[in-house]
Coordinates of N, CA and C and ligand atoms in Angstrom, one line a residue:
M1 N -7.7 -20.0 -14.9 CA -9.1 -20.2 -14.1 C -9.1 -19.0 -13.2
I2 N -10.3 -18.5 -13.2 CA -10.6 -17.4 -12.2 C -11.2 -17.9 -11.0
Y3 N -10.8 -17.6 -9.9 CA -11.2 -18.2 -8.6 C -12.4 -17.1 -8.1
P4 N -13.2 -17.6 -7.2 CA -14.1 -16.5 -6.6 C -13.1 -16.2 -5.3
I5 N -13.3 -15.0 -4.8 CA -12.7 -14.3 -3.8 C -13.4 -14.5 -2.4
V6 N -12.6 -15.3 -1.5 CA -13.3 -15.5 -0.2 C -13.6 -14.1 0.6
A7 N -14.8 -14.1 1.1 CA -15.3 -12.8 1.7 C -15.0 -12.9 3.2
Y8 N -14.8 -11.8 3.7 CA -14.8 -11.6 5.2 C -15.7 -12.4 6.1
G9 N -15.2 -13.0 7.1 CA -16.2 -13.8 7.9 C -15.7 -15.5 7.6
H10 N -15.2 -15.8 6.4 CA -14.8 -17.1 6.2 C -13.7 -17.7 7.1
Q11 N -13.7 -18.8 7.6 CA -12.7 -19.4 8.4 C -11.3 -19.4 7.9
V12 N -11.2 -19.6 6.6 CA -9.9 -19.8 6.0 C -9.1 -18.4 6.1
L13 N -9.8 -17.3 6.2 CA -9.1 -16.1 6.3 C -8.5 -15.8 7.7
K14 N -8.9 -16.7 8.8 CA -8.5 -16.5 10.1 C -7.5 -17.5 10.6
K15 N -7.1 -18.4 9.7 CA -6.1 -19.5 10.0 C -4.7 -19.2 9.5
E16 N -3.8 -19.7 10.3 CA -2.4 -19.7 9.8 C -2.3 -20.6 8.8
A17 N -1.8 -20.2 7.5 CA -1.6 -21.0 6.3 C -0.5 -21.8 6.5
E18 N -0.5 -23.0 5.7 CA 0.6 -24.1 5.8 C 1.5 -24.1 4.8
E19 N 2.8 -24.3 5.1 CA 3.9 -24.4 4.2 C 3.7 -25.2 3.0
I20 N 4.2 -24.9 1.9 CA 4.0 -25.7 0.7 C 5.2 -26.7 0.7
H21 N 5.0 -27.8 0.4 CA 6.1 -28.8 0.2 C 7.1 -28.5 -0.9
E22 N 8.4 -28.2 -0.5 CA 9.3 -27.7 -1.4 C 9.5 -28.5 -2.7
G23 N 9.3 -27.9 -3.7 CA 9.4 -28.4 -5.1 C 8.0 -28.7 -5.7
D24 N 7.0 -28.6 -5.0 CA 5.7 -28.9 -5.6 C 5.4 -27.8 -6.7
D25 N 4.6 -28.4 -7.7 CA 4.4 -27.5 -8.8 C 3.2 -26.7 -8.6
V26 N 3.5 -25.4 -8.3 CA 2.5 -24.4 -8.0 C 2.4 -23.3 -9.2
S27 N 3.1 -23.6 -10.3 CA 3.0 -22.6 -11.4 C 1.6 -22.3 -12.0
G28 N 0.8 -23.4 -12.1 CA -0.5 -23.2 -12.6 C -1.3 -22.4 -11.6
L29 N -1.2 -22.9 -10.4 CA -1.9 -22.0 -9.5 C -1.5 -20.5 -9.4
I30 N -0.3 -20.3 -9.5 CA 0.3 -18.9 -9.4 C -0.3 -18.1 -10.7
S31 N -0.3 -18.8 -11.7 CA -0.8 -18.1 -13.0 C -2.4 -17.8 -12.8
D32 N -3.0 -18.8 -12.2 CA -4.6 -18.5 -11.9 C -4.7 -17.5 -10.9
M33 N -3.8 -17.3 -9.9 CA -4.0 -16.2 -8.9 C -3.7 -14.8 -9.6
F34 N -2.7 -14.8 -10.5 CA -2.5 -13.6 -11.2 C -3.7 -13.2 -11.9
D35 N -4.3 -14.2 -12.6 CA -5.6 -13.9 -13.5 C -6.7 -13.5 -12.5
T36 N -6.8 -14.1 -11.4 CA -7.9 -13.8 -10.4 C -7.7 -12.4 -9.9
M37 N -6.4 -12.1 -9.6 CA -6.0 -10.8 -8.9 C -6.4 -9.7 -10.0
G38 N -6.0 -9.9 -11.3 CA -6.2 -8.9 -12.4 C -7.7 -8.7 -12.7
K39 N -8.4 -9.8 -12.7 CA -9.9 -9.6 -13.0 C -10.6 -8.7 -12.0
A40 N -10.1 -8.9 -10.7 CA -10.6 -8.0 -9.7 C -9.9 -6.7 -9.4
N41 N -9.0 -6.3 -10.2 CA -8.4 -5.0 -10.3 C -7.6 -5.0 -8.8
G42 N -7.0 -6.1 -8.4 CA -6.3 -6.0 -7.1 C -4.8 -5.8 -7.4
V43 N -4.2 -5.4 -6.3 CA -2.7 -5.3 -6.4 C -1.8 -6.4 -5.8
G44 N -2.7 -7.3 -4.9 CA -2.1 -8.3 -4.3 C -3.2 -9.4 -3.9
L45 N -2.7 -10.7 -3.9 CA -3.7 -11.8 -3.7 C -3.0 -12.8 -2.9
A46 N -3.6 -13.3 -1.8 CA -2.8 -14.3 -1.0 C -3.7 -15.6 -1.1
A47 N -3.1 -16.8 -1.1 CA -3.8 -18.0 -1.3 C -5.1 -18.3 -0.5
P48 N -5.0 -17.9 0.8 CA -6.3 -18.0 1.6 C -7.5 -17.4 1.0
Q49 N -7.3 -16.2 0.2 CA -8.3 -15.6 -0.4 C -9.0 -16.3 -1.5
I50 N -8.4 -17.3 -2.0 CA -9.0 -18.3 -2.9 C -9.4 -19.7 -2.2
N51 N -9.4 -19.7 -0.9 CA -9.9 -20.7 -0.1 C -8.8 -21.9 -0.2
K52 N -7.4 -21.4 -0.2 CA -6.4 -22.5 -0.1 C -5.5 -21.9 1.0
G53 N -5.4 -22.8 2.0 CA -4.7 -22.3 3.2 C -3.1 -22.8 3.0
I54 N -2.6 -22.2 2.2 CA -1.2 -22.5 1.9 C -0.4 -21.1 1.9
R55 N 1.0 -21.0 2.0 CA 1.8 -20.0 2.2 C 2.3 -19.5 0.8
L56 N 1.4 -18.8 0.1 CA 1.8 -18.2 -1.2 C 0.9 -17.0 -1.5
F57 N 1.6 -15.9 -2.0 CA 0.9 -14.7 -2.5 C 1.5 -14.2 -3.7
V58 N 0.7 -13.5 -4.4 CA 1.2 -12.8 -5.7 C 1.0 -11.3 -5.5
L59 N 1.7 -10.4 -6.1 CA 1.4 -9.1 -6.0 C 2.0 -8.5 -7.4
D60 N 1.4 -7.2 -7.8 CA 1.8 -6.4 -8.8 C 1.8 -4.9 -8.3
S61 N 2.9 -4.5 -7.6 CA 2.8 -3.2 -7.0 C 3.0 -2.1 -8.1
N62 N 3.2 -2.4 -9.4 CA 3.3 -1.5 -10.6 C 1.9 -0.7 -10.6
L63 N 0.8 -1.4 -10.3 CA -0.5 -0.8 -10.4 C -0.6 0.3 -9.3
M64 N 0.2 0.4 -8.4 CA 0.0 1.5 -7.4 C 0.9 2.6 -7.5
L65 N 1.6 2.5 -8.7 CA 2.7 3.5 -8.9 C 2.5 4.1 -10.4
D66 N 3.0 5.3 -10.5 CA 2.9 5.8 -11.9 C 4.4 6.5 -12.1
E67 N 4.5 6.9 -13.5 CA 5.8 7.4 -14.0 C 6.4 8.3 -13.0
E68 N 5.5 9.1 -12.4 CA 6.2 10.2 -11.5 C 6.8 9.7 -10.2
D69 N 6.5 8.4 -9.9 CA 7.1 7.9 -8.7 C 8.5 7.4 -9.0
D70 N 9.3 7.5 -7.9 CA 10.7 7.2 -8.0 C 10.8 5.7 -7.9
E71 N 9.9 5.1 -7.2 CA 9.9 3.6 -7.0 C 9.5 2.8 -8.2
K72 N 10.2 1.7 -8.4 CA 9.8 0.8 -9.4 C 9.0 -0.4 -8.9
G73 N 7.9 -0.7 -9.3 CA 7.0 -1.8 -8.9 C 7.6 -3.2 -9.1
I74 N 7.0 -4.2 -8.7 CA 7.3 -5.6 -9.0 C 6.0 -6.4 -9.3
R75 N 6.2 -7.4 -10.1 CA 5.1 -8.3 -10.3 C 5.8 -9.7 -9.9
K76 N 5.4 -10.3 -8.8 CA 6.1 -11.5 -8.4 C 5.2 -12.4 -7.7
A77 N 5.6 -13.7 -7.5 CA 4.9 -14.7 -6.7 C 5.9 -14.8 -5.4
F78 N 5.4 -15.1 -4.3 CA 6.3 -15.4 -3.1 C 5.8 -16.7 -2.6
I79 N 6.6 -17.6 -2.5 CA 6.2 -19.0 -1.9 C 6.9 -19.1 -0.5
N80 N 6.3 -19.7 0.4 CA 6.8 -19.9 1.9 C 7.6 -18.7 2.3
P81 N 7.1 -17.5 2.1 CA 7.9 -16.4 2.6 C 8.1 -16.2 4.1
I82 N 9.1 -15.6 4.5 CA 9.4 -15.4 5.8 C 9.9 -13.9 5.9
I83 N 9.2 -13.0 6.5 CA 9.7 -11.6 6.8 C 10.7 -11.7 7.9
L84 N 11.9 -11.4 7.6 CA 13.0 -11.6 8.5 C 13.3 -10.3 9.4
D85 N 12.7 -9.2 8.9 CA 13.0 -8.0 9.6 C 12.2 -6.7 9.0
E86 N 11.6 -5.9 9.8 CA 11.0 -4.8 9.3 C 11.6 -3.6 10.0
Y87 N 11.8 -2.5 9.3 CA 12.6 -1.4 9.8 C 12.2 0.0 9.0
G88 N 12.9 1.0 9.4 CA 12.5 2.3 8.7 C 11.5 3.0 9.5
D89 N 11.2 4.2 9.0 CA 10.2 5.0 9.5 C 8.7 4.3 9.3
K90 N 7.9 4.4 10.5 CA 6.6 3.9 10.3 C 5.8 4.9 9.5
Y91 N 4.8 4.6 8.8 CA 4.0 5.5 8.1 C 2.6 4.9 7.8
T92 N 1.7 5.8 7.7 CA 0.3 5.5 7.7 C -0.2 5.6 6.2
F93 N -0.9 4.5 5.8 CA -1.4 4.5 4.4 C -2.8 3.9 4.4
E94 N -3.6 4.3 3.5 CA -4.9 3.7 3.4 C -5.0 2.4 2.7
E95 N -5.3 1.3 3.4 CA -5.4 -0.1 2.8 C -6.8 -0.4 2.5
G96 N -6.9 -1.4 1.7 CA -8.2 -2.1 1.3 C -7.8 -3.6 1.1
C97 N -8.8 -4.3 0.7 CA -8.7 -5.8 0.6 C -9.7 -6.4 -0.2
L98 N -9.4 -7.1 -1.2 CA -10.5 -7.8 -2.1 C -11.5 -8.6 -1.2
S99 N -11.0 -9.2 -0.1 CA -12.0 -9.9 0.7 C -12.9 -9.1 1.5
I100 N -12.6 -7.8 1.6 CA -13.3 -6.8 2.4 C -13.7 -5.6 1.6
P101 N -14.6 -6.0 0.6 CA -15.0 -4.8 -0.4 C -15.6 -3.6 0.4
E102 N -15.2 -2.3 -0.2 CA -15.9 -1.1 0.3 C -15.5 -0.7 1.8
V103 N -14.4 -1.4 2.2 CA -13.9 -1.0 3.5 C -12.4 -0.4 3.3
R104 N -12.1 0.7 3.8 CA -10.8 1.1 3.6 C -10.3 1.7 5.0
A105 N -9.1 1.7 5.4 CA -8.6 2.2 6.7 C -7.3 2.6 6.7
E106 N -6.9 3.4 7.4 CA -5.4 3.9 7.5 C -4.7 3.0 8.4
I107 N -3.7 2.4 8.0 CA -2.9 1.3 8.8 C -1.3 1.9 8.7
T108 N -0.8 1.8 10.0 CA 0.6 2.1 10.1 C 1.5 1.0 10.1
R109 N 2.4 1.1 9.4 CA 3.5 -0.1 9.3 C 5.0 0.4 8.9
P110 N 5.9 -0.3 9.2 CA 7.3 0.2 8.8 C 7.4 0.3 7.4
E111 N 8.4 1.1 6.9 CA 8.6 1.4 5.6 C 9.4 0.3 4.7
K112 N 10.2 -0.4 5.4 CA 11.1 -1.3 4.8 C 11.1 -2.7 5.5
L113 N 11.4 -3.7 4.7 CA 11.6 -5.0 5.1 C 12.4 -5.8 4.3
T114 N 12.9 -7.1 5.0 CA 13.8 -8.0 4.4 C 13.0 -9.3 4.4
I115 N 13.0 -9.8 3.4 CA 12.0 -11.1 3.2 C 12.8 -12.2 2.4
E116 N 12.6 -13.4 3.1 CA 13.2 -14.7 2.4 C 12.0 -15.3 1.8
Y117 N 12.2 -15.9 0.6 CA 11.0 -16.6 -0.1 C 11.6 -17.4 -1.2
F118 N 10.7 -18.3 -1.7 CA 11.0 -19.1 -2.9 C 10.3 -18.4 -4.2
D119 N 11.0 -18.2 -5.2 CA 10.3 -17.6 -6.4 C 9.5 -18.9 -7.0
E120 N 8.8 -18.6 -8.1 CA 8.1 -19.7 -8.7 C 8.8 -20.8 -9.3
N121 N 10.2 -20.7 -9.5 CA 11.0 -21.7 -9.9 C 11.7 -22.4 -8.7
W122 N 11.2 -22.1 -7.4 CA 11.9 -22.7 -6.2 C 13.2 -22.3 -6.1
N123 N 13.7 -21.1 -6.5 CA 14.8 -20.6 -6.1 C 14.8 -19.8 -4.8
L124 N 15.6 -19.9 -3.9 CA 15.5 -19.2 -2.5 C 16.1 -17.9 -2.7
K125 N 15.3 -16.9 -2.3 CA 15.8 -15.4 -2.4 C 15.8 -14.8 -1.1
E126 N 16.6 -13.8 -0.9 CA 16.4 -12.9 0.2 C 16.6 -11.5 -0.4
E127 N 15.5 -10.7 -0.2 CA 15.5 -9.3 -0.8 C 15.1 -8.4 0.2
E128 N 15.3 -7.0 -0.1 CA 14.8 -5.9 0.7 C 13.8 -5.2 -0.2
F129 N 12.7 -4.9 0.4 CA 11.7 -4.0 -0.3 C 11.4 -2.8 0.5
S130 N 10.9 -1.8 -0.2 CA 10.5 -0.5 0.5 C 9.2 0.0 -0.1
G131 N 8.7 1.1 0.4 CA 7.6 1.9 -0.2 C 6.3 0.9 -0.4
M132 N 5.7 1.2 -1.6 CA 4.5 0.5 -1.9 C 4.6 -1.0 -1.9
T133 N 5.8 -1.5 -2.5 CA 5.9 -2.9 -2.5 C 6.0 -3.5 -1.2
A134 N 6.8 -2.8 -0.4 CA 6.8 -3.3 1.0 C 5.6 -3.5 1.6
R135 N 4.7 -2.3 1.5 CA 3.3 -2.2 2.0 C 2.4 -3.4 1.5
V136 N 2.4 -3.7 0.3 CA 1.6 -4.8 -0.3 C 2.2 -6.2 0.3
I137 N 3.5 -6.4 0.4 CA 3.9 -7.5 0.9 C 3.5 -7.7 2.4
Q138 N 3.5 -6.7 3.2 CA 3.0 -6.7 4.6 C 1.6 -7.1 4.7
H139 N 0.9 -6.6 3.8 CA -0.7 -6.9 3.9 C -0.8 -8.3 3.5
E140 N -0.2 -8.8 2.4 CA -0.4 -10.1 1.9 C 0.2 -11.1 2.9
Y141 N 1.3 -10.8 3.5 CA 2.0 -11.8 4.5 C 0.9 -12.0 5.7
D142 N 0.4 -10.9 6.1 CA -0.5 -11.0 7.2 C -1.6 -12.0 6.8
H143 N -2.1 -12.2 5.6 CA -3.2 -13.0 5.2 C -2.5 -14.4 5.5
L144 N -1.4 -14.6 5.3 CA -0.8 -16.1 5.7 C -0.8 -16.4 7.1
E145 N -0.9 -15.3 7.8 CA -0.8 -15.4 9.3 C -2.3 -15.4 10.0
G146 N -3.3 -15.4 9.0 CA -4.7 -15.2 9.5 C -5.0 -13.8 10.0
I147 N -4.2 -12.8 9.6 CA -4.5 -11.4 10.0 C -5.0 -10.5 8.9
L148 N -6.1 -9.9 9.2 CA -6.7 -8.9 8.2 C -6.4 -7.5 8.6
F149 N -6.4 -6.6 7.6 CA -6.1 -5.3 8.0 C -7.0 -4.6 9.0
V150 N -8.3 -5.0 8.9 CA -9.2 -4.6 9.9 C -9.1 -5.0 11.3
D151 N -8.2 -6.1 11.5 CA -7.8 -6.6 12.9 C -7.0 -5.6 13.5
Y152 N -6.4 -4.6 12.9 CA -5.5 -3.6 13.5 C -6.4 -2.4 14.0
L153 N -7.6 -2.4 13.6 CA -8.4 -1.3 14.0 C -9.1 -1.4 15.5
K154 N -8.9 -0.5 16.3 CA -9.4 -0.5 17.7 C -10.4 0.6 18.0
G155 N -11.1 0.3 19.0 CA -12.1 1.3 19.6 C -13.1 1.7 18.5
L156 N -13.2 3.0 18.4 CA -14.1 3.7 17.5 C -14.0 3.3 16.0
K157 N -12.7 3.2 15.6 CA -12.5 2.9 14.2 C -13.0 1.6 13.9
R158 N -12.8 0.5 14.9 CA -13.3 -0.7 14.7 C -14.9 -0.7 14.6
R159 N -15.5 0.0 15.6 CA -16.9 -0.1 15.6 C -17.5 0.6 14.5
M160 N -16.8 1.7 13.9 CA -17.3 2.2 12.5 C -17.4 1.2 11.3
V161 N -16.5 0.3 11.4 CA -16.7 -0.7 10.2 C -17.4 -2.0 10.5
K162 N -17.7 -2.1 11.8 CA -18.3 -3.5 12.2 C -19.6 -3.7 11.5
G163 N -20.5 -2.9 11.3 CA -21.8 -3.0 10.5 C -21.4 -3.6 9.1
K164 N -20.5 -2.8 8.5 CA -20.1 -3.3 7.0 C -19.5 -4.5 7.0
L165 N -18.6 -4.9 7.9 CA -18.1 -6.3 8.1 C -19.1 -7.5 8.1
V166 N -20.2 -7.1 9.0 CA -21.3 -8.0 9.1 C -21.9 -8.2 7.8
D167 N -22.2 -7.1 7.1 CA -22.9 -7.2 5.9 C -22.1 -8.0 4.9
I168 N -20.8 -7.9 4.8 CA -20.0 -8.6 3.9 C -20.1 -10.0 4.2
S169 N -20.0 -10.4 5.4 CA -20.0 -11.9 5.7 C -21.3 -12.6 5.4
K170 N -22.4 -11.7 5.3 CA -23.7 -12.2 5.0 C -24.0 -12.1 3.5
G171 N -22.9 -11.6 2.7 CA -23.1 -11.5 1.2 C -23.9 -10.2 0.8
K172 N -24.0 -9.3 1.8 CA -24.8 -8.0 1.4 C -23.8 -7.0 0.9
V173 N -23.2 -7.2 -0.2 CA -22.3 -6.4 -0.7 C -22.2 -6.6 -2.2
S174 N -22.0 -5.6 -2.9 CA -21.8 -5.9 -4.5 C -20.5 -5.6 -4.9
T175 N -20.0 -6.5 -5.7 CA -18.7 -6.4 -6.4 C -18.7 -6.9 -7.7
D176 N -17.7 -6.2 -8.5 CA -17.8 -6.8 -10.0 C -16.9 -8.0 -10.2
Y177 N -16.6 -8.6 -9.1 CA -15.8 -10.0 -9.2 C -16.6 -11.0 -8.3
R178 N -16.5 -12.2 -8.6 CA -17.1 -13.3 -7.9 C -16.7 -13.5 -6.5
M179 N -17.6 -13.6 -5.5 CA -17.0 -13.8 -4.2 C -17.5 -15.1 -3.7
L180 N -16.8 -15.8 -2.7 CA -17.3 -16.9 -1.9 C -17.6 -16.5 -0.5
Y181 N -18.8 -16.6 -0.1 CA -19.2 -16.2 1.2 C -19.2 -17.3 2.3
P182 N -19.1 -16.9 3.6 CA -18.8 -18.0 4.5 C -20.1 -18.8 4.7
Ligands
NI201 NI1 -6.1 -8.4 1.5

């Protein structure tokens, strides 16, 4: 099943998502989230973006990498994740979000992180990620905390996207995937 993607301005994107009861079967939902993400050509999708306020996201960082990159991407679901630590050099990268079409902005984040999470079979994992994979994890994890990448923009940069954000929240945007407006 392909879900519509919640647009900027919807309350679910501002709320802290709730933990999933350990052992609950979310395999169907995870599969739907991968399908929804793929249909929209996204590299990551968090459950609040399909109007479910639960702590789950999926990502496929392979889509951001090519053969020339040293880094290997991952295609994974993260259930009840906790970022334990972020470290390494901070760097700036242009981010976008399926909930905020046509807006992109340079965001600075640490290069590496350690994260604890359950995989889709409810095995508890603790892993380190870096590069593009870490970047997508940080962005998706923020969605579970009710934080959007545009929330990091201040002053002039914020004012420059303000009009576009208002348009998106009113449905005045065109996408090739279905959206759910506030
Ligand atoms: Ni996003």
